[in-house]
């Protein structure tokens, strides 16, 4: 392998030449402590930065003995290393040089969620950072000296600082980070046997700095979470002082079943629910939510009017739609399609699709729900005959969903008491403090009974499966046979079909969105077919992630190359993207 000296000589040689000559540095270069693999040089100074990998022997990085002991710890260790790399770049920022992206060094370390990602991975004997580096130019002419400063001086310094020359304190931080993530996963896995769907640790900081930030609100302006006696539980975690003092995590256990979060406006209900939404994955120490853990199968359900729905079984919530001019038969809501859903039909479809994808429960907030989907009060029942109301409100199904299908619900509802009768537990948020209100709500429900209903709807039947038609996933764009792209969290363009993900609230990272686009292509080309219901396709994708890893997701990926910046999505968000694709077609049921 050529050495750092050869790289310097090459950069000297191409100094001042056209940008394309940077191609000459593609390939592997051996440095004292690491190998630098230049996989793809950007085409010009303004294009996305060049893709490189920095590979270091595990012996040199010298991680704590048990850092890589299991899958969770490996993901956590990779996450810490990616963050350390990013922090070192930020602390010792190289001067941006020349035109375009020159001098930029990026590693896709992510936000407060700890996700499996491609940014840092472990091999048998090495650990590798996948980075993007902007090669410097003046106009379109190569700045060879600047490139040397960047690759030969700066990069080794960053790496030494981030990964190699760790002092005691930094090593302790690394260990605590990994331990804290493993503690969270231990609690997550223990939830089910304790009949819980979520846990919020005492002392957790739930509110965020702003609606546009995932950083915690400063401590002096925050009321830390405190569990009410009636809901207090304890978990013993494997590692002391990682997330909470000692080895006992104490906090509020949210039981399976139907749980209401009530309280006055602005008292902290939605903040609590949002923390639970995001606690389906682990959080970094210092985030404030590192002791908040929820069941990984919880899915946020909201109204999303305007979305497309393709052949979804929503009959349990919506049936007997009015006839439209020219229609002789009512539309079958066991196979409901529309290109422009209403608030209630979209919310019904979101529930059915979550069930189809294997959800264990739902998270709903009155702020983002359609009122007519949630409740139907006595007076409106008196005015509008049940025969003329296609909607069976969620209130009338929520117990059935739990008792017949095992699906729990956590529901924020400050505006109506109609759910009191159907709740197993009621938590009141009062000035950001959680209080047990179960007994009071029950007593009130007895005092003001809901007038009995004449409109007994048929029981919920199992929801019908759907088989996506791989032919409806057209990845062609212009002259290219396969092209998909994404923008931030919110949009995928698959071929030429835009997919709007703004209503999908449990996507945490743009790299997950990218991975979803690639997953759709993989699924359409490998896993879809006449005998493949969507749930099975999602199983196959998860197996692919487990066995092949995320590196292999990009259809153009070649082994031992920078795989692009990807983070693992949940099956629910992959399904959500497929379900929102307006060109989706289903195979006929045999
Ligand atoms: P609700 O849904 O009950 O109307 P929110 O959850 O939207 O209330 O919270 C209202 C405001 O209070 C938000 O700005 C939020 O950041 C803040 N907040 C929530 N929880 C706390 C807390 N524990 N300490 C301080 N501020 C909080
Ligand atoms: Mg709210």
Coordinates of C-alpha atoms and ligand atoms in Angstrom, one line a residue:
X1 CA 0.0 0.0 0.0
X2 CA 1.2 3.5 -0.8
X3 CA 2.1 5.6 2.2
X4 CA 1.4 9.1 3.4
X5 CA 4.6 10.3 1.7
X6 CA 3.3 9.0 -1.6
X7 CA 0.0 10.8 -1.0
X8 CA 1.9 14.1 -0.4
X9 CA 3.9 13.5 -3.6
X10 CA 0.8 12.9 -5.6
X11 CA -0.8 16.0 -4.2
X12 CA 2.3 18.0 -5.1
X13 CA 2.2 16.6 -8.6
X14 CA -1.4 17.5 -9.3
X15 CA -1.3 20.9 -7.6
X16 CA -2.7 23.6 -9.8
X17 CA -4.2 21.1 -12.3
X18 CA -7.9 20.7 -13.1
X19 CA -10.2 19.2 -10.4
X20 CA -10.5 15.9 -12.2
X21 CA -6.9 15.2 -11.5
X22 CA -7.9 14.6 -7.8
X23 CA -8.9 11.2 -9.2
X24 CA -5.3 10.3 -8.8
X25 CA -5.7 10.0 -5.1
X26 CA -8.4 7.4 -5.3
X27 CA -7.4 4.2 -3.6
X28 CA -5.8 3.3 -0.3
X29 CA -3.0 5.1 1.6
X30 CA -1.3 3.8 4.7
X31 CA -0.6 6.2 7.5
X32 CA 1.2 5.6 10.8
X33 CA -2.0 4.8 12.8
X34 CA -4.6 4.2 10.1
X35 CA -5.3 3.5 6.5
X36 CA -7.1 6.1 4.4
X37 CA -9.3 4.8 1.6
X38 CA -10.3 7.4 -0.9
X39 CA -13.3 5.7 -2.5
X40 CA -14.9 8.4 -4.6
X41 CA -13.6 11.8 -5.4
X42 CA -16.2 14.4 -5.9
X43 CA -16.7 15.6 -9.5
X44 CA -16.2 19.3 -8.8
X45 CA -15.7 21.5 -5.7
X46 CA -19.4 22.1 -5.3
X47 CA -20.6 18.5 -5.6
X48 CA -21.2 16.5 -2.4
X49 CA -17.8 16.0 -0.7
X50 CA -15.5 13.1 -1.6
X51 CA -16.2 9.8 0.1
X52 CA -13.4 8.3 2.2
X53 CA -13.0 5.7 4.9
X54 CA -10.5 5.9 7.8
X55 CA -9.6 2.4 9.1
X56 CA -7.9 2.0 12.4
X57 CA -6.7 -1.2 14.1
X58 CA -8.7 -2.1 17.2
X59 CA -5.4 -2.5 19.0
X60 CA -4.6 1.1 18.4
X61 CA -8.1 2.4 19.4
X62 CA -7.9 0.3 22.5
X63 CA -11.6 0.2 23.5
X64 CA -12.6 -1.0 27.0
X65 CA -12.6 -4.8 27.1
X66 CA -16.4 -5.3 27.0
X67 CA -17.2 -2.4 24.6
X68 CA -18.0 -4.7 21.8
X69 CA -19.5 -7.6 23.9
X70 CA -22.9 -7.6 22.2
X71 CA -24.9 -6.0 19.4
X72 CA -26.3 -3.2 21.5
X73 CA -22.8 -2.3 22.9
X74 CA -21.3 -2.3 19.4
X75 CA -24.0 0.1 18.1
X76 CA -23.4 2.3 21.2
X77 CA -19.6 2.2 20.8
X78 CA -19.9 3.1 17.1
X79 CA -22.2 5.9 18.0
X80 CA -19.8 7.3 20.6
X81 CA -16.9 7.0 18.2
X82 CA -18.8 8.8 15.4
X83 CA -19.7 11.6 17.9
X84 CA -16.1 11.9 19.2
X85 CA -14.9 12.2 15.6
X86 CA -17.4 14.9 14.8
X87 CA -16.7 16.8 18.1
X88 CA -12.9 16.7 17.3
X89 CA -13.5 18.1 13.9
X90 CA -15.7 20.9 15.4
X91 CA -13.2 21.7 18.2
X92 CA -10.3 21.9 15.8
X93 CA -12.1 23.1 12.7
X94 CA -9.9 23.0 9.6
X95 CA -10.0 26.3 7.7
X96 CA -12.6 26.1 4.8
X97 CA -10.3 26.5 1.9
X98 CA -10.9 27.7 -1.6
X99 CA -14.2 27.2 -3.5
X100 CA -17.3 25.1 -2.7
X101 CA -17.0 22.4 -0.1
X102 CA -13.2 22.6 0.2
X103 CA -12.0 21.8 3.8
X104 CA -15.3 20.3 4.9
X105 CA -15.1 17.1 7.0
X106 CA -18.3 15.3 7.8
X107 CA -19.2 12.2 9.6
X108 CA -22.9 11.2 9.9
X109 CA -22.9 10.9 13.7
X110 CA -26.6 11.7 14.1
X111 CA -28.7 13.4 16.8
X112 CA -29.7 12.4 20.3
X113 CA -31.1 9.1 19.2
X114 CA -28.7 6.2 19.1
X115 CA -29.3 4.3 15.9
X116 CA -27.6 1.6 14.1
X117 CA -25.8 3.4 11.3
X118 CA -23.2 3.2 8.6
X119 CA -21.0 6.1 9.9
X120 CA -18.8 3.9 12.0
X121 CA -18.5 0.2 11.9
X122 CA -16.4 -2.6 13.3
X123 CA -14.6 -5.3 11.5
X124 CA -12.9 -8.3 13.0
X125 CA -9.7 -6.3 13.6
X126 CA -10.5 -2.7 12.9
X127 CA -12.9 0.1 13.3
X128 CA -13.7 2.3 10.4
X129 CA -15.2 5.8 10.0
X130 CA -17.0 6.7 6.8
X131 CA -16.3 10.3 6.2
X132 CA -16.9 12.9 3.6
X133 CA -14.2 15.4 2.8
X134 CA -14.3 18.4 0.5
X135 CA -11.1 18.5 -1.5
X136 CA -9.9 22.1 -1.8
X137 CA -9.7 24.0 -5.0
X138 CA -9.3 27.6 -6.3
X139 CA -12.0 27.9 -8.9
X140 CA -11.6 24.5 -10.4
X141 CA -7.9 24.2 -9.9
X142 CA -6.5 21.8 -7.3
X143 CA -5.0 23.3 -4.2
X144 CA -2.5 20.6 -3.5
X145 CA -0.9 22.2 -0.4
X146 CA -4.3 22.7 1.2
X147 CA -5.3 19.1 0.5
X148 CA -2.1 18.0 2.1
X149 CA -2.8 20.1 5.2
X150 CA -6.2 18.6 5.3
X151 CA -5.5 14.9 4.7
X152 CA -2.0 14.6 6.0
X153 CA -1.8 17.0 9.0
X154 CA -5.4 17.6 10.1
X155 CA -7.0 14.2 9.6
X156 CA -4.4 12.3 11.7
X157 CA -4.6 14.9 14.4
X158 CA -8.4 14.6 14.5
X159 CA -8.2 10.8 14.7
X160 CA -5.6 10.9 17.4
X161 CA -7.7 13.3 19.4
X162 CA -11.0 11.5 18.9
X163 CA -10.1 7.9 19.0
X164 CA -6.6 7.2 20.0
X165 CA -5.2 9.5 22.7
X166 CA -8.0 9.1 25.2
X167 CA -7.4 10.3 28.7
X168 CA -9.0 8.6 31.7
X169 CA -11.9 10.9 31.8
X170 CA -12.8 10.4 28.1
X171 CA -12.5 6.6 28.5
X172 CA -14.9 6.8 31.4
X173 CA -17.3 8.8 29.3
X174 CA -17.1 6.2 26.6
X175 CA -17.8 3.4 29.0
X176 CA -20.7 5.3 30.6
X177 CA -22.2 6.0 27.2
X178 CA -22.2 2.4 26.2
X179 CA -23.5 1.3 29.6
X180 CA -26.3 3.8 29.5
X181 CA -27.5 2.6 26.1
X182 CA -27.3 -1.0 27.2
X183 CA -29.3 -0.1 30.4
X184 CA -32.0 1.4 28.2
X185 CA -32.2 -1.6 26.0
X186 CA -32.4 -3.9 29.1
X187 CA -35.3 -1.9 30.4
X188 CA -36.9 -1.9 27.0
X189 CA -36.7 -5.7 26.8
X190 CA -38.0 -6.1 30.3
X191 CA -41.1 -3.9 29.8
X192 CA -43.2 -6.7 28.3
X193 CA -42.7 -9.2 31.1
X194 CA -43.8 -6.5 33.5
X195 CA -46.9 -5.8 31.5
X196 CA -45.7 -2.3 30.7
X197 CA -45.4 -0.4 27.5
X198 CA -43.3 2.5 28.6
X199 CA -41.1 3.8 31.4
X200 CA -40.2 7.3 32.4
X201 CA -37.4 7.6 34.8
X202 CA -37.5 10.0 37.8
X203 CA -35.4 13.0 37.0
X204 CA -35.9 12.8 33.3
X205 CA -35.9 16.1 31.4
X206 CA -38.7 15.9 28.8
X207 CA -39.2 19.4 27.4
X208 CA -37.1 20.5 24.5
X209 CA -35.4 23.9 23.9
X210 CA -37.9 24.7 21.1
X211 CA -40.2 23.1 18.7
X212 CA -37.4 23.0 16.2
X213 CA -34.8 21.5 18.5
X214 CA -34.2 18.2 20.1
X215 CA -31.9 19.8 22.7
X216 CA -33.2 19.7 26.3
X217 CA -34.7 22.8 27.9
X218 CA -32.1 24.3 30.3
X219 CA -32.4 22.7 33.8
X220 CA -33.2 25.9 35.6
X221 CA -36.4 26.2 33.5
X222 CA -37.5 22.6 33.7
X223 CA -39.4 20.5 36.2
X224 CA -37.7 17.1 36.1
X225 CA -40.1 14.1 35.9
X226 CA -41.3 12.6 39.1
X227 CA -43.4 9.4 39.2
X228 CA -46.7 9.3 41.0
X229 CA -46.8 6.6 43.7
X230 CA -49.5 4.6 42.0
X231 CA -47.4 4.1 38.9
X232 CA -43.9 3.8 40.4
X233 CA -41.9 0.9 39.3
X234 CA -38.2 -0.1 39.6
X235 CA -35.9 -1.8 37.2
X236 CA -32.6 -3.3 38.0
X237 CA -30.1 -2.4 35.2
X238 CA -26.8 -4.1 34.5
X239 CA -24.6 -1.0 34.8
X240 CA -24.4 1.3 37.8
X241 CA -24.4 5.1 37.4
X242 CA -25.2 5.1 33.7
X243 CA -28.4 7.0 33.1
X244 CA -29.3 7.2 36.8
X245 CA -27.4 6.9 40.0
X246 CA -26.8 3.3 41.1
X247 CA -28.3 0.2 39.5
X248 CA -32.0 0.8 40.2
X249 CA -34.0 2.8 37.8
X250 CA -37.0 4.2 39.5
X251 CA -39.9 5.9 37.6
X252 CA -43.3 5.7 36.2
X253 CA -44.4 2.5 34.5
X254 CA -47.1 2.9 31.9
X255 CA -49.2 -0.3 31.9
X256 CA -50.4 -2.1 28.8
X257 CA -54.0 -1.3 28.1
X258 CA -55.7 2.1 27.6
X259 CA -54.0 4.9 29.3
X260 CA -55.2 8.5 29.3
X261 CA -53.0 11.6 29.8
X262 CA -55.3 14.4 30.8
X263 CA -54.7 17.9 32.2
X264 CA -55.1 21.5 31.4
X265 CA -53.7 23.1 28.3
X266 CA -50.0 23.8 28.5
X267 CA -49.5 21.5 31.5
X268 CA -47.1 19.2 29.7
X269 CA -49.2 16.4 28.2
X270 CA -47.9 16.6 24.6
X271 CA -44.3 16.9 25.9
X272 CA -44.7 13.6 27.7
X273 CA -46.2 11.9 24.7
X274 CA -43.5 13.2 22.4
X275 CA -40.8 11.8 24.7
X276 CA -42.6 8.4 24.6
X277 CA -42.7 8.6 20.8
X278 CA -39.0 9.0 20.5
X279 CA -38.2 6.6 23.3
X280 CA -38.8 3.6 21.0
X281 CA -35.0 4.0 20.4
X282 CA -32.2 4.8 22.9
X283 CA -31.0 8.3 23.7
X284 CA -27.5 9.6 24.6
X285 CA -26.6 10.5 28.1
X286 CA -27.2 14.2 28.8
X287 CA -30.3 14.2 26.5
X288 CA -32.6 14.3 29.4
X289 CA -34.6 11.3 28.0
X290 CA -32.0 8.7 28.6
X291 CA -34.2 7.0 31.2
X292 CA -37.3 7.2 29.1
X293 CA -38.0 3.9 27.4
X294 CA -40.9 2.7 25.4
X295 CA -42.0 -0.4 23.7
X296 CA -40.4 -0.5 20.2
X297 CA -43.7 -1.4 18.6
X298 CA -45.5 1.8 19.6
X299 CA -46.7 3.8 16.7
X300 CA -47.8 7.5 16.7
X301 CA -51.1 7.9 15.0
X302 CA -52.4 11.2 13.8
X303 CA -54.8 12.7 11.3
X304 CA -53.1 13.4 8.0
X305 CA -55.7 14.7 5.6
X306 CA -54.7 14.8 2.0
X307 CA -52.6 11.6 2.1
X308 CA -53.3 8.8 -0.4
X309 CA -54.7 5.5 0.8
X310 CA -54.4 2.3 -1.2
X311 CA -56.7 -0.6 -0.5
X312 CA -56.6 -0.3 3.3
X313 CA -59.1 -2.1 5.5
X314 CA -60.7 0.7 7.6
X315 CA -64.1 -0.8 8.0
X316 CA -63.7 -1.1 11.8
X317 CA -63.7 2.7 11.9
X318 CA -65.4 3.8 8.8
X319 CA -68.3 2.0 7.0
X320 CA -71.4 2.9 5.0
X321 CA -70.0 5.9 3.2
X322 CA -72.6 7.9 1.4
X323 CA -73.2 7.1 -2.2
X324 CA -71.7 9.6 -4.6
X325 CA -73.5 10.6 -7.8
X326 CA -73.0 7.8 -10.3
X327 CA -72.3 5.2 -7.7
X328 CA -74.7 2.3 -7.4
X329 CA -72.9 0.5 -4.6
X330 CA -71.3 1.7 -1.5
X331 CA -67.5 1.8 -1.5
X332 CA -66.0 -1.2 0.2
X333 CA -64.1 0.1 3.2
X334 CA -62.4 -3.2 3.7
X335 CA -60.4 -2.1 0.6
X336 CA -60.5 1.6 0.8
X337 CA -58.6 3.8 -1.6
X338 CA -58.5 7.5 -2.0
X339 CA -56.0 10.1 -3.4
X340 CA -57.2 12.7 -0.8
X341 CA -58.1 11.3 2.6
X342 CA -60.1 13.2 5.1
X343 CA -58.8 13.7 8.7
X344 CA -60.8 10.8 10.0
X345 CA -60.2 8.3 7.1
X346 CA -56.5 9.1 7.2
X347 CA -56.3 8.5 10.9
X348 CA -58.3 5.2 10.5
X349 CA -55.9 4.1 7.7
X350 CA -52.9 5.0 9.9
X351 CA -54.2 2.7 12.6
X352 CA -54.9 -0.2 10.2
X353 CA -51.5 0.2 8.5
X354 CA -49.8 0.2 11.9
X355 CA -51.6 -3.0 12.9
X356 CA -50.6 -4.6 9.5
X357 CA -47.0 -3.7 10.1
X358 CA -47.1 -5.3 13.6
X359 CA -47.6 -2.5 16.0
X360 CA -48.0 -3.3 19.7
X361 CA -49.8 -0.1 20.5
X362 CA -50.7 3.4 19.6
X363 CA -49.8 6.9 20.7
X364 CA -52.4 9.6 20.0
X365 CA -52.6 13.3 20.8
X366 CA -55.7 15.3 20.7
X367 CA -53.6 18.1 19.1
X368 CA -53.1 16.1 16.0
X369 CA -56.3 14.0 15.9
X370 CA -59.5 14.4 14.0
X371 CA -62.3 15.1 16.6
X372 CA -64.9 13.2 14.7
X373 CA -62.6 10.2 14.6
X374 CA -62.0 10.3 18.4
X375 CA -65.4 10.9 20.0
X376 CA -69.1 11.3 19.3
X377 CA -71.0 13.0 22.1
X378 CA -74.6 12.6 23.2
X379 CA -75.9 15.7 21.5
X380 CA -74.4 15.0 18.1
X381 CA -75.8 11.5 18.4
X382 CA -79.2 13.0 19.0
X383 CA -78.9 15.2 15.9
X384 CA -77.2 12.9 13.5
X385 CA -78.7 9.4 13.4
X386 CA -76.1 6.6 13.7
X387 CA -77.3 5.3 10.3
X388 CA -75.9 8.6 8.8
X389 CA -72.6 8.4 10.5
X390 CA -70.0 6.2 8.8
X391 CA -67.5 6.7 11.6
X392 CA -67.2 4.5 14.6
X393 CA -65.2 6.7 16.9
X394 CA -61.9 5.5 18.3
X395 CA -63.5 5.7 21.8
X396 CA -65.8 2.9 20.9
X397 CA -63.0 0.6 19.6
X398 CA -60.1 1.3 21.9
X399 CA -61.0 -1.3 24.4
X400 CA -61.7 -3.9 21.7
X401 CA -58.3 -3.1 20.2
X402 CA -56.8 -4.0 23.5
X403 CA -58.9 -6.9 24.6
X404 CA -59.2 -8.7 21.2
X405 CA -56.0 -7.7 19.5
X406 CA -53.7 -6.9 22.5
X407 CA -53.0 -3.4 21.2
X408 CA -52.4 -0.7 23.8
X409 CA -53.2 3.0 23.6
X410 CA -51.7 6.0 25.2
X411 CA -53.9 8.9 24.5
X412 CA -53.5 12.6 25.3
X413 CA -57.0 14.0 25.8
X414 CA -57.6 17.2 27.7
X415 CA -60.8 18.2 25.9
X416 CA -63.3 15.5 26.7
X417 CA -64.0 13.0 29.5
X418 CA -65.6 10.5 27.1
X419 CA -62.6 8.2 27.4
X420 CA -62.9 7.9 31.2
X421 CA -65.1 4.8 31.0
X422 CA -62.7 3.0 28.6
X423 CA -59.4 3.8 30.3
X424 CA -57.5 1.4 32.5
X425 CA -55.5 4.2 34.0
X426 CA -55.7 8.0 33.9
X427 CA -52.6 10.2 34.5
X428 CA -53.2 13.9 35.1
X429 CA -50.5 16.4 34.1
X430 CA -50.6 19.3 36.4
X431 CA -48.0 22.0 36.1
X432 CA -45.7 19.4 34.5
X433 CA -46.2 17.0 37.4
X434 CA -47.8 13.6 36.8
X435 CA -50.6 12.6 39.2
X436 CA -52.7 9.5 39.4
X437 CA -56.3 10.5 38.4
X438 CA -57.7 7.0 37.8
X439 CA -60.1 6.8 40.7
X440 CA -61.3 10.4 40.3
X441 CA -62.0 9.8 36.6
X442 CA -63.8 6.6 37.3
X443 CA -66.0 8.2 39.9
X444 CA -66.8 11.1 37.5
X445 CA -67.6 8.6 34.8
X446 CA -70.1 7.0 37.1
X447 CA -71.6 10.3 38.0
X448 CA -72.1 11.4 34.4
X449 CA -72.7 8.3 32.5
X450 CA -72.6 8.4 28.7
X451 CA -76.1 7.8 27.3
X452 CA -76.3 4.3 26.0
X453 CA -75.8 3.8 22.4
X454 CA -78.3 2.5 19.9
X455 CA -75.6 2.1 17.2
X456 CA -74.0 -1.1 18.1
X457 CA -71.5 -1.7 15.4
X458 CA -70.3 -5.2 14.4
X459 CA -67.3 -6.4 16.3
X460 CA -63.8 -5.6 14.9
X461 CA -62.8 -8.3 12.4
X462 CA -59.2 -9.1 11.7
X463 CA -57.8 -6.5 9.3
X464 CA -57.1 -7.7 5.8
X465 CA -53.6 -8.2 4.5
X466 CA -52.3 -6.5 1.4
X467 CA -49.8 -7.6 -1.1
X468 CA -47.9 -4.7 -2.7
X469 CA -47.4 -5.0 -6.5
X470 CA -43.6 -4.7 -7.2
X471 CA -44.5 -3.4 -10.6
X472 CA -45.9 -0.3 -9.0
X473 CA -42.5 0.7 -7.7
X474 CA -41.1 2.4 -10.7
X475 CA -37.5 3.6 -9.9
X476 CA -36.8 5.1 -13.3
X477 CA -36.0 8.7 -13.6
X478 CA -34.9 10.3 -16.9
X479 CA -32.2 8.2 -18.4
X480 CA -31.5 6.3 -15.3
X481 CA -33.1 3.0 -14.4
X482 CA -32.7 3.4 -10.7
X483 CA -32.9 6.7 -9.0
X484 CA -34.3 7.6 -5.6
X485 CA -33.4 10.5 -3.4
X486 CA -34.7 12.1 -0.2
X487 CA -34.8 15.5 1.4
X488 CA -34.3 15.8 5.1
X489 CA -36.7 13.7 7.1
X490 CA -39.7 14.6 5.1
X491 CA -39.6 13.5 1.5
X492 CA -38.5 10.7 -0.6
X493 CA -38.6 10.9 -4.4
X494 CA -38.8 7.3 -5.7
X495 CA -38.1 7.4 -9.4
X496 CA -40.2 10.4 -10.2
X497 CA -42.8 9.8 -7.4
X498 CA -42.6 12.1 -4.5
X499 CA -43.6 10.6 -1.1
X500 CA -44.6 13.0 1.6
X501 CA -43.4 11.9 5.1
X502 CA -44.2 15.0 7.0
X503 CA -47.0 13.2 8.9
X504 CA -44.6 10.3 10.0
X505 CA -43.5 11.5 13.3
X506 CA -41.2 8.8 14.4
X507 CA -38.6 9.3 11.8
X508 CA -35.7 10.8 13.7
X509 CA -32.9 11.1 11.2
X510 CA -32.4 12.0 7.5
X511 CA -30.2 9.0 7.2
X512 CA -33.2 6.8 8.2
X513 CA -35.2 8.5 5.4
X514 CA -32.4 7.7 2.9
X515 CA -32.4 4.1 4.2
X516 CA -36.1 3.8 3.7
X517 CA -35.9 4.9 0.1
X518 CA -33.2 2.2 -0.5
X519 CA -35.3 -0.4 1.5
X520 CA -38.3 0.2 -0.8
X521 CA -36.2 -0.5 -3.8
X522 CA -34.7 -3.6 -2.2
X523 CA -38.1 -4.8 -1.1
X524 CA -39.7 -4.2 -4.6
X525 CA -36.9 -6.0 -6.4
X526 CA -36.3 -8.9 -3.9
X527 CA -39.1 -9.4 -1.5
X528 CA -42.4 -8.6 -3.1
X529 CA -44.6 -11.1 -4.8
X530 CA -48.0 -12.8 -4.9
X531 CA -47.4 -14.8 -1.7
X532 CA -46.0 -11.8 0.1
X533 CA -48.2 -9.7 2.4
X534 CA -46.6 -6.4 3.5
X535 CA -45.9 -7.7 7.0
X536 CA -43.8 -10.5 5.5
X537 CA -41.9 -8.1 3.3
X538 CA -41.1 -6.1 6.4
X539 CA -39.8 -9.2 8.2
X540 CA -37.5 -9.9 5.2
X541 CA -36.2 -6.4 5.3
X542 CA -35.4 -6.7 9.0
X543 CA -33.7 -10.0 8.4
X544 CA -31.6 -8.3 5.7
X545 CA -30.6 -5.5 8.0
X546 CA -29.6 -8.1 10.7
X547 CA -27.7 -10.4 8.4
X548 CA -26.3 -8.2 5.6
X549 CA -26.1 -4.9 7.5
X550 CA -27.0 -1.5 6.3
X551 CA -23.9 -1.2 4.1
X552 CA -25.4 -3.5 1.5
X553 CA -28.6 -1.5 1.2
X554 CA -27.7 0.8 -1.6
X555 CA -28.2 -1.0 -4.9
X556 CA -24.9 0.4 -6.3
X557 CA -22.9 -0.5 -3.3
X558 CA -19.7 -2.4 -3.7
X559 CA -18.1 -4.2 -0.7
X560 CA -15.2 -2.3 0.8
X561 CA -16.5 1.1 -0.3
X562 CA -18.2 4.0 1.5
X563 CA -21.8 2.9 1.7
X564 CA -23.4 6.3 2.0
X565 CA -24.9 7.7 5.1
X566 CA -27.6 5.4 6.3
X567 CA -29.3 4.7 9.7
X568 CA -31.7 1.9 10.5
X569 CA -35.4 2.7 10.2
X570 CA -38.1 0.8 12.0
X571 CA -40.4 -1.4 10.0
X572 CA -43.3 1.0 10.8
X573 CA -41.7 3.9 9.0
X574 CA -40.7 1.8 6.0
X575 CA -44.3 0.7 5.8
X576 CA -45.4 4.3 6.2
X577 CA -43.4 5.4 3.2
X578 CA -44.7 2.5 1.1
X579 CA -48.3 3.4 2.1
X580 CA -47.8 7.0 1.2
X581 CA -46.6 6.3 -2.3
X582 CA -49.3 7.5 -4.6
X583 CA -48.5 5.1 -7.3
X584 CA -48.8 2.0 -5.0
X585 CA -50.9 -0.8 -6.4
X586 CA -51.8 -4.1 -4.8
X587 CA -51.8 -7.6 -6.2
X588 CA -55.3 -9.0 -6.4
X589 CA -56.1 -11.4 -3.5
X590 CA -56.1 -14.9 -4.9
Ligands
LIG1 P1 -50.1 20.4 26.7 O1 -50.0 19.4 25.7 O2 -50.5 19.9 28.0 O3 -50.9 21.6 26.3 P2 -47.3 20.9 26.3 O4 -46.7 19.5 26.5 O5 -47.4 21.3 24.9 O6 -48.7 21.0 27.0 O7 -46.3 21.8 27.1 C1 -46.5 23.2 27.1 C2 -45.2 23.9 27.3 O8 -44.6 23.6 28.5 C3 -44.1 23.6 26.2 O9 -43.5 24.8 25.8 C4 -43.2 22.7 26.9 O10 -41.9 22.8 26.4 C5 -43.2 23.1 28.4 N1 -43.0 22.0 29.3 C6 -43.4 20.8 29.2 N2 -43.0 20.0 30.2 C7 -42.2 20.8 31.0 C8 -41.5 20.6 32.2 N3 -41.4 19.4 32.8 N4 -40.8 21.7 32.7 C9 -40.8 22.9 32.1 N5 -41.5 23.1 31.0 C10 -42.2 22.1 30.4
LIG2 MG1 -50.9 19.3 23.8

